[in-house]
């Protein structure tokens, strides 16, 4: 048997310093892999057990060179009661650390966060699974949304600066009678008059353009109707000429058929000429 300083391996055949395998004794099935290949049967004619060895229960025993070599730790078939047992379930901890760990109070678990199901349009913020408990529901007040100058809510999603009406201040009769106020009123009235004239000119230009577009549309519609009528007439004329051409071909074939053997007889052509005269009429 190897000494205690021999480095332990997971399986016996990996231990290069172990003693070479010897012939098994009667009634024993502990053989090396090479011997099992050469002699798959024992002396009694029974096959050896080829099931792989079980993994050791304690993997930290391989790292301790002072642990005595035991077949139980290396997965032999004839298992013996396990000799080595760890002192504590945490071999890497000292007794003080283990006691300190066992005496600590469990920390409250951190609440898990879940993402909102709304993923399109805007970034969804994280909300808690459990709603917060309020002692008094009356204390929780929600302020109504501010109304903008246009009458809609300020939280309608509109971005950018918004215009607000100026504060209106009523002036007294003395302030209105001053020259400065009168000049301001005159300038304001002139600006309003010019703005109205400009908007009126723009509207008149738009109306004129609209009338011209309407007239152009009516003219093009009339031209399109006339072109469609001309195309229909041409199609009818084409069909008529095709019918006449087919009649002429049939008449020419009859003339050629009637002239066979009677080239010098003019009486054979008279009925055909009568048909031609009828066709031209």
Short mmCIF file of C-alpha atoms in Angstrom, two decimals:
data_model
loop_
_atom_site.label_atom_id
_atom_site.label_comp_id
_atom_site.label_asym_id
_atom_site.label_seq_id
_atom_site.Cartn_x
_atom_site.Cartn_y
_atom_site.Cartn_z
CA UNK A 1 0.00 0.00 0.00
CA UNK A 2 1.43 3.48 -0.85
CA UNK A 3 2.59 5.82 1.84
CA UNK A 4 0.53 8.69 3.23
CA UNK A 5 2.59 11.25 1.28
CA UNK A 6 1.62 9.73 -2.05
CA UNK A 7 -0.50 12.31 -3.98
CA UNK A 8 -4.06 11.07 -4.16
CA UNK A 9 -5.87 10.86 -7.51
CA UNK A 10 -9.52 10.67 -8.49
CA UNK A 11 -9.13 7.13 -9.84
CA UNK A 12 -6.63 4.37 -8.96
CA UNK A 13 -5.22 3.98 -12.48
CA UNK A 14 -4.18 7.68 -12.48
CA UNK A 15 -1.87 7.18 -9.50
CA UNK A 16 1.50 6.59 -11.15
CA UNK A 17 3.25 5.96 -7.81
CA UNK A 18 0.86 3.28 -6.66
CA UNK A 19 2.02 -0.32 -6.50
CA UNK A 20 1.46 -2.39 -9.64
CA UNK A 21 -1.73 -4.39 -9.67
CA UNK A 22 -1.37 -8.00 -8.63
CA UNK A 23 -3.42 -11.00 -9.46
CA UNK A 24 -6.73 -10.98 -7.60
CA UNK A 25 -7.36 -13.36 -4.81
CA UNK A 26 -10.11 -15.90 -4.98
CA UNK A 27 -13.50 -14.30 -4.45
CA UNK A 28 -12.19 -10.75 -5.17
CA UNK A 29 -13.09 -8.67 -8.25
CA UNK A 30 -10.63 -5.80 -7.77
CA UNK A 31 -8.56 -5.86 -10.97
CA UNK A 32 -6.91 -3.31 -13.18
CA UNK A 33 -8.35 -2.36 -16.56
CA UNK A 34 -5.61 -4.25 -18.46
CA UNK A 35 -6.20 -7.45 -16.49
CA UNK A 36 -9.94 -7.25 -17.06
CA UNK A 37 -9.36 -6.88 -20.81
CA UNK A 38 -7.09 -9.96 -20.85
CA UNK A 39 -9.19 -12.08 -18.48
CA UNK A 40 -12.84 -10.85 -18.54
CA UNK A 41 -13.94 -13.87 -16.42
CA UNK A 42 -12.80 -14.88 -12.96
CA UNK A 43 -11.94 -18.47 -11.98
CA UNK A 44 -15.58 -19.29 -11.28
CA UNK A 45 -16.67 -18.06 -14.75
CA UNK A 46 -18.36 -14.87 -13.51
CA UNK A 47 -17.90 -11.57 -15.37
CA UNK A 48 -16.28 -8.72 -13.54
CA UNK A 49 -18.33 -5.69 -12.62
CA UNK A 50 -17.45 -2.95 -15.15
CA UNK A 51 -19.65 -0.20 -13.69
CA UNK A 52 -17.75 3.07 -13.19
CA UNK A 53 -16.87 3.92 -9.61
CA UNK A 54 -19.02 6.39 -7.76
CA UNK A 55 -17.76 9.91 -7.16
CA UNK A 56 -16.45 10.55 -3.65
CA UNK A 57 -18.73 12.39 -1.28
CA UNK A 58 -16.07 14.83 -0.15
CA UNK A 59 -13.83 16.37 -2.81
CA UNK A 60 -11.79 18.35 -0.30
CA UNK A 61 -10.19 15.14 1.00
CA UNK A 62 -7.97 14.94 -2.11
CA UNK A 63 -6.35 18.25 -1.25
CA UNK A 64 -5.25 17.16 2.23
CA UNK A 65 -2.04 15.04 2.03
CA UNK A 66 -2.40 13.93 5.68
CA UNK A 67 -5.57 11.95 5.01
CA UNK A 68 -4.74 8.19 4.95
CA UNK A 69 -5.30 6.38 1.70
CA UNK A 70 -8.66 4.60 1.74
CA UNK A 71 -10.32 2.63 -1.10
CA UNK A 72 -13.68 4.05 -0.04
CA UNK A 73 -12.62 7.55 -1.05
CA UNK A 74 -11.40 6.31 -4.45
CA UNK A 75 -14.54 4.49 -5.56
CA UNK A 76 -13.60 0.79 -5.38
CA UNK A 77 -16.32 -1.78 -5.82
CA UNK A 78 -16.13 -3.21 -2.30
CA UNK A 79 -16.93 -0.05 -0.43
CA UNK A 80 -16.11 0.24 3.24
CA UNK A 81 -17.63 2.66 5.72
CA UNK A 82 -16.21 6.11 5.10
CA UNK A 83 -13.47 6.87 7.55
CA UNK A 84 -12.85 10.55 6.85
CA UNK A 85 -15.62 12.98 7.71
CA UNK A 86 -15.18 16.75 7.75
CA UNK A 87 -15.31 18.49 11.07
CA UNK A 88 -17.68 21.17 9.81
CA UNK A 89 -19.83 21.36 6.70
CA UNK A 90 -17.60 24.25 5.58
CA UNK A 91 -13.98 22.94 5.49
CA UNK A 92 -12.64 26.27 4.21
CA UNK A 93 -13.93 28.16 7.30
CA UNK A 94 -12.37 28.20 10.70
CA UNK A 95 -14.54 27.34 13.74
CA UNK A 96 -14.79 31.03 14.68
CA UNK A 97 -15.87 32.01 11.20
CA UNK A 98 -18.37 29.16 11.09
CA UNK A 99 -19.90 30.17 14.45
CA UNK A 100 -20.04 33.81 13.39
CA UNK A 101 -21.76 32.80 10.16
CA UNK A 102 -24.33 30.64 11.91
CA UNK A 103 -25.17 33.32 14.51
CA UNK A 104 -25.86 36.06 11.97
CA UNK A 105 -29.47 37.09 11.48
CA UNK A 106 -30.86 36.59 7.98
CA UNK A 107 -31.00 39.79 5.97
CA UNK A 108 -34.36 40.80 4.46
CA UNK A 109 -34.44 39.96 0.77
CA UNK A 110 -34.36 42.86 -1.62
CA UNK A 111 -37.58 43.40 -3.48
CA UNK A 112 -37.37 42.31 -7.05
CA UNK A 113 -38.11 44.84 -9.74
CA UNK A 114 -40.00 44.09 -12.89
CA UNK A 115 -40.18 46.05 -16.10
CA UNK A 116 -43.41 47.50 -17.36
CA UNK A 117 -45.11 45.70 -20.23
CA UNK A 118 -45.37 48.97 -22.16
CA UNK A 119 -42.26 48.94 -24.34
CA UNK A 120 -43.31 51.03 -27.36
CA UNK A 121 -43.55 54.76 -27.64
CA UNK A 122 -41.59 55.70 -24.54
CA UNK A 123 -39.08 54.24 -22.12
CA UNK A 124 -40.79 52.21 -19.41
CA UNK A 125 -39.64 52.78 -15.87
CA UNK A 126 -39.17 50.02 -13.34
CA UNK A 127 -41.96 49.52 -10.84
CA UNK A 128 -42.18 47.34 -7.77
CA UNK A 129 -44.14 44.12 -7.69
CA UNK A 130 -45.80 45.05 -4.40
CA UNK A 131 -47.49 48.39 -3.93
CA UNK A 132 -46.51 50.48 -0.95
CA UNK A 133 -48.87 50.47 2.01
CA UNK A 134 -50.20 53.88 3.02
CA UNK A 135 -51.35 54.39 6.59
CA UNK A 136 -53.97 56.94 5.62
CA UNK A 137 -55.33 57.07 2.10
CA UNK A 138 -56.67 60.61 2.63
CA UNK A 139 -53.13 61.92 2.99
CA UNK A 140 -52.31 60.88 -0.57
CA UNK A 141 -53.59 63.72 -2.73
CA UNK A 142 -53.11 64.13 -6.47
CA UNK A 143 -52.95 67.59 -8.00
CA UNK A 144 -55.05 68.11 -11.15
CA UNK A 145 -53.06 68.73 -14.34
CA UNK A 146 -52.47 72.32 -15.29
CA UNK A 147 -54.63 73.66 -18.09
CA UNK A 148 -52.79 75.35 -20.94
CA UNK A 149 -53.95 78.47 -22.79
CA UNK A 150 -55.48 76.35 -25.59
CA UNK A 151 -57.78 74.56 -23.14
CA UNK A 152 -55.94 71.23 -23.22
CA UNK A 153 -53.88 69.59 -20.54
CA UNK A 154 -50.20 70.47 -20.27
CA UNK A 155 -49.43 66.74 -19.99
CA UNK A 156 -50.75 65.94 -23.47
CA UNK A 157 -47.26 64.97 -24.63
CA UNK A 158 -46.62 68.18 -26.59
CA UNK A 159 -42.98 69.14 -26.50
CA UNK A 160 -41.27 72.47 -26.90
CA UNK A 161 -41.98 75.94 -25.50
CA UNK A 162 -45.61 76.93 -25.12
CA UNK A 163 -46.98 80.46 -25.43
CA UNK A 164 -48.91 82.00 -22.57
CA UNK A 165 -51.19 85.06 -22.71
CA UNK A 166 -49.83 88.32 -21.43
CA UNK A 167 -51.22 89.80 -18.27
CA UNK A 168 -53.89 92.42 -19.05
CA UNK A 169 -53.82 95.68 -17.16
CA UNK A 170 -56.62 98.20 -17.32
CA UNK A 171 -55.47 101.76 -17.78
CA UNK A 172 -57.11 104.81 -16.33
CA UNK A 173 -58.49 107.68 -18.40
CA UNK A 174 -55.52 109.86 -17.53
CA UNK A 175 -53.05 107.26 -18.85
CA UNK A 176 -55.10 106.84 -22.04
CA UNK A 177 -55.09 110.58 -22.68
CA UNK A 178 -51.30 110.80 -22.81
CA UNK A 179 -49.50 111.37 -26.13
CA UNK A 180 -47.36 108.27 -25.71
CA UNK A 181 -50.42 106.05 -25.36
CA UNK A 182 -52.05 107.66 -28.40
CA UNK A 183 -48.93 107.04 -30.50
CA UNK A 184 -48.86 103.40 -29.41
CA UNK A 185 -52.51 103.01 -30.35
CA UNK A 186 -51.89 104.53 -33.78
CA UNK A 187 -48.92 102.25 -34.45
CA UNK A 188 -50.90 99.26 -33.28
CA UNK A 189 -53.88 100.11 -35.48
CA UNK A 190 -51.61 100.59 -38.50
CA UNK A 191 -49.93 97.24 -37.89
CA UNK A 192 -53.30 95.52 -37.57
CA UNK A 193 -54.52 97.18 -40.78
CA UNK A 194 -51.43 96.08 -42.70
CA UNK A 195 -51.68 92.56 -41.35
CA UNK A 196 -55.33 92.31 -42.40
CA UNK A 197 -54.57 93.67 -45.86
CA UNK A 198 -51.72 91.21 -46.29
CA UNK A 199 -53.84 88.24 -45.22
CA UNK A 200 -56.65 89.44 -47.51
CA UNK A 201 -54.25 89.68 -50.47
CA UNK A 202 -52.91 86.20 -49.76
CA UNK A 203 -56.45 84.80 -49.57
CA UNK A 204 -57.42 86.50 -52.84
CA UNK A 205 -54.35 85.05 -54.56
CA UNK A 206 -55.30 81.61 -53.30
CA UNK A 207 -58.86 82.05 -54.57
CA UNK A 208 -57.63 83.12 -58.01
CA UNK A 209 -55.30 80.14 -58.19
CA UNK A 210 -58.15 77.84 -57.18
CA UNK A 211 -60.42 79.25 -59.88
CA UNK A 212 -57.72 78.81 -62.52
CA UNK A 213 -57.18 75.21 -61.41
CA UNK A 214 -60.93 74.53 -61.62
CA UNK A 215 -61.10 75.97 -65.16
CA UNK A 216 -58.06 73.97 -66.22
CA UNK A 217 -59.57 70.80 -64.77
CA UNK A 218 -62.85 71.37 -66.65
CA UNK A 219 -61.01 72.02 -69.92
CA UNK A 220 -58.87 68.91 -69.58
CA UNK A 221 -61.94 66.83 -68.67
CA UNK A 222 -63.72 68.04 -71.83
CA UNK A 223 -60.67 67.28 -73.98
CA UNK A 224 -60.43 63.81 -72.47
CA UNK A 225 -64.10 63.15 -73.29
CA UNK A 226 -63.57 64.24 -76.90
CA UNK A 227 -60.48 62.07 -77.25
CA UNK A 228 -62.38 59.05 -75.95
CA UNK A 229 -65.15 59.64 -78.53
CA UNK A 230 -62.57 59.93 -81.32
CA UNK A 231 -60.93 56.69 -80.24
CA UNK A 232 -64.32 54.91 -80.23
CA UNK A 233 -65.07 56.21 -83.74
CA UNK A 234 -61.66 55.11 -84.99
CA UNK A 235 -62.21 51.66 -83.49
CA UNK A 236 -65.56 51.38 -85.33
CA UNK A 237 -63.97 52.53 -88.60
CA UNK A 238 -61.18 50.01 -88.16
CA UNK A 239 -63.70 47.20 -87.71
CA UNK A 240 -65.62 48.35 -90.79
CA UNK A 241 -62.50 48.41 -92.95
CA UNK A 242 -61.53 44.98 -91.71
CA UNK A 243 -64.95 43.64 -92.69
CA UNK A 244 -64.70 45.19 -96.16
CA UNK A 245 -61.20 43.81 -96.66
CA UNK A 246 -62.40 40.31 -95.82
CA UNK A 247 -65.27 40.69 -98.31
CA UNK A 248 -62.85 41.82 -101.03
CA UNK A 249 -60.62 38.83 -100.41
CA UNK A 250 -63.59 36.48 -100.71
CA UNK A 251 -64.69 38.20 -103.94
CA UNK A 252 -61.21 37.95 -105.43
CA UNK A 253 -61.10 34.27 -104.62
CA UNK A 254 -64.45 33.75 -106.40
CA UNK A 255 -63.24 35.65 -109.47
CA UNK A 256 -60.15 33.49 -109.70
CA UNK A 257 -62.27 30.37 -109.31
CA UNK A 258 -64.71 31.46 -112.06
CA UNK A 259 -62.00 32.35 -114.56
CA UNK A 260 -60.46 28.92 -114.60
CA UNK A 261 -60.85 27.38 -118.13
CA UNK A 262 -62.85 30.35 -119.41
CA UNK A 263 -60.28 33.06 -119.71
CA UNK A 264 -61.57 34.20 -123.15
CA UNK A 265 -65.23 34.22 -122.15
CA UNK A 266 -66.44 37.53 -120.85
CA UNK A 267 -69.86 36.25 -119.90
CA UNK A 268 -68.47 34.38 -116.94
CA UNK A 269 -67.32 37.65 -115.39
CA UNK A 270 -70.65 39.49 -115.65
CA UNK A 271 -72.27 38.06 -112.50
CA UNK A 272 -69.15 38.83 -110.55
CA UNK A 273 -69.07 42.40 -111.84
CA UNK A 274 -72.68 42.83 -110.76
CA UNK A 275 -71.73 41.75 -107.26
CA UNK A 276 -68.85 44.24 -107.27
CA UNK A 277 -71.23 47.02 -108.27
CA UNK A 278 -73.58 46.01 -105.47
CA UNK A 279 -70.68 45.98 -102.99
CA UNK A 280 -69.53 49.47 -104.00
CA UNK A 281 -73.04 50.81 -103.65
#
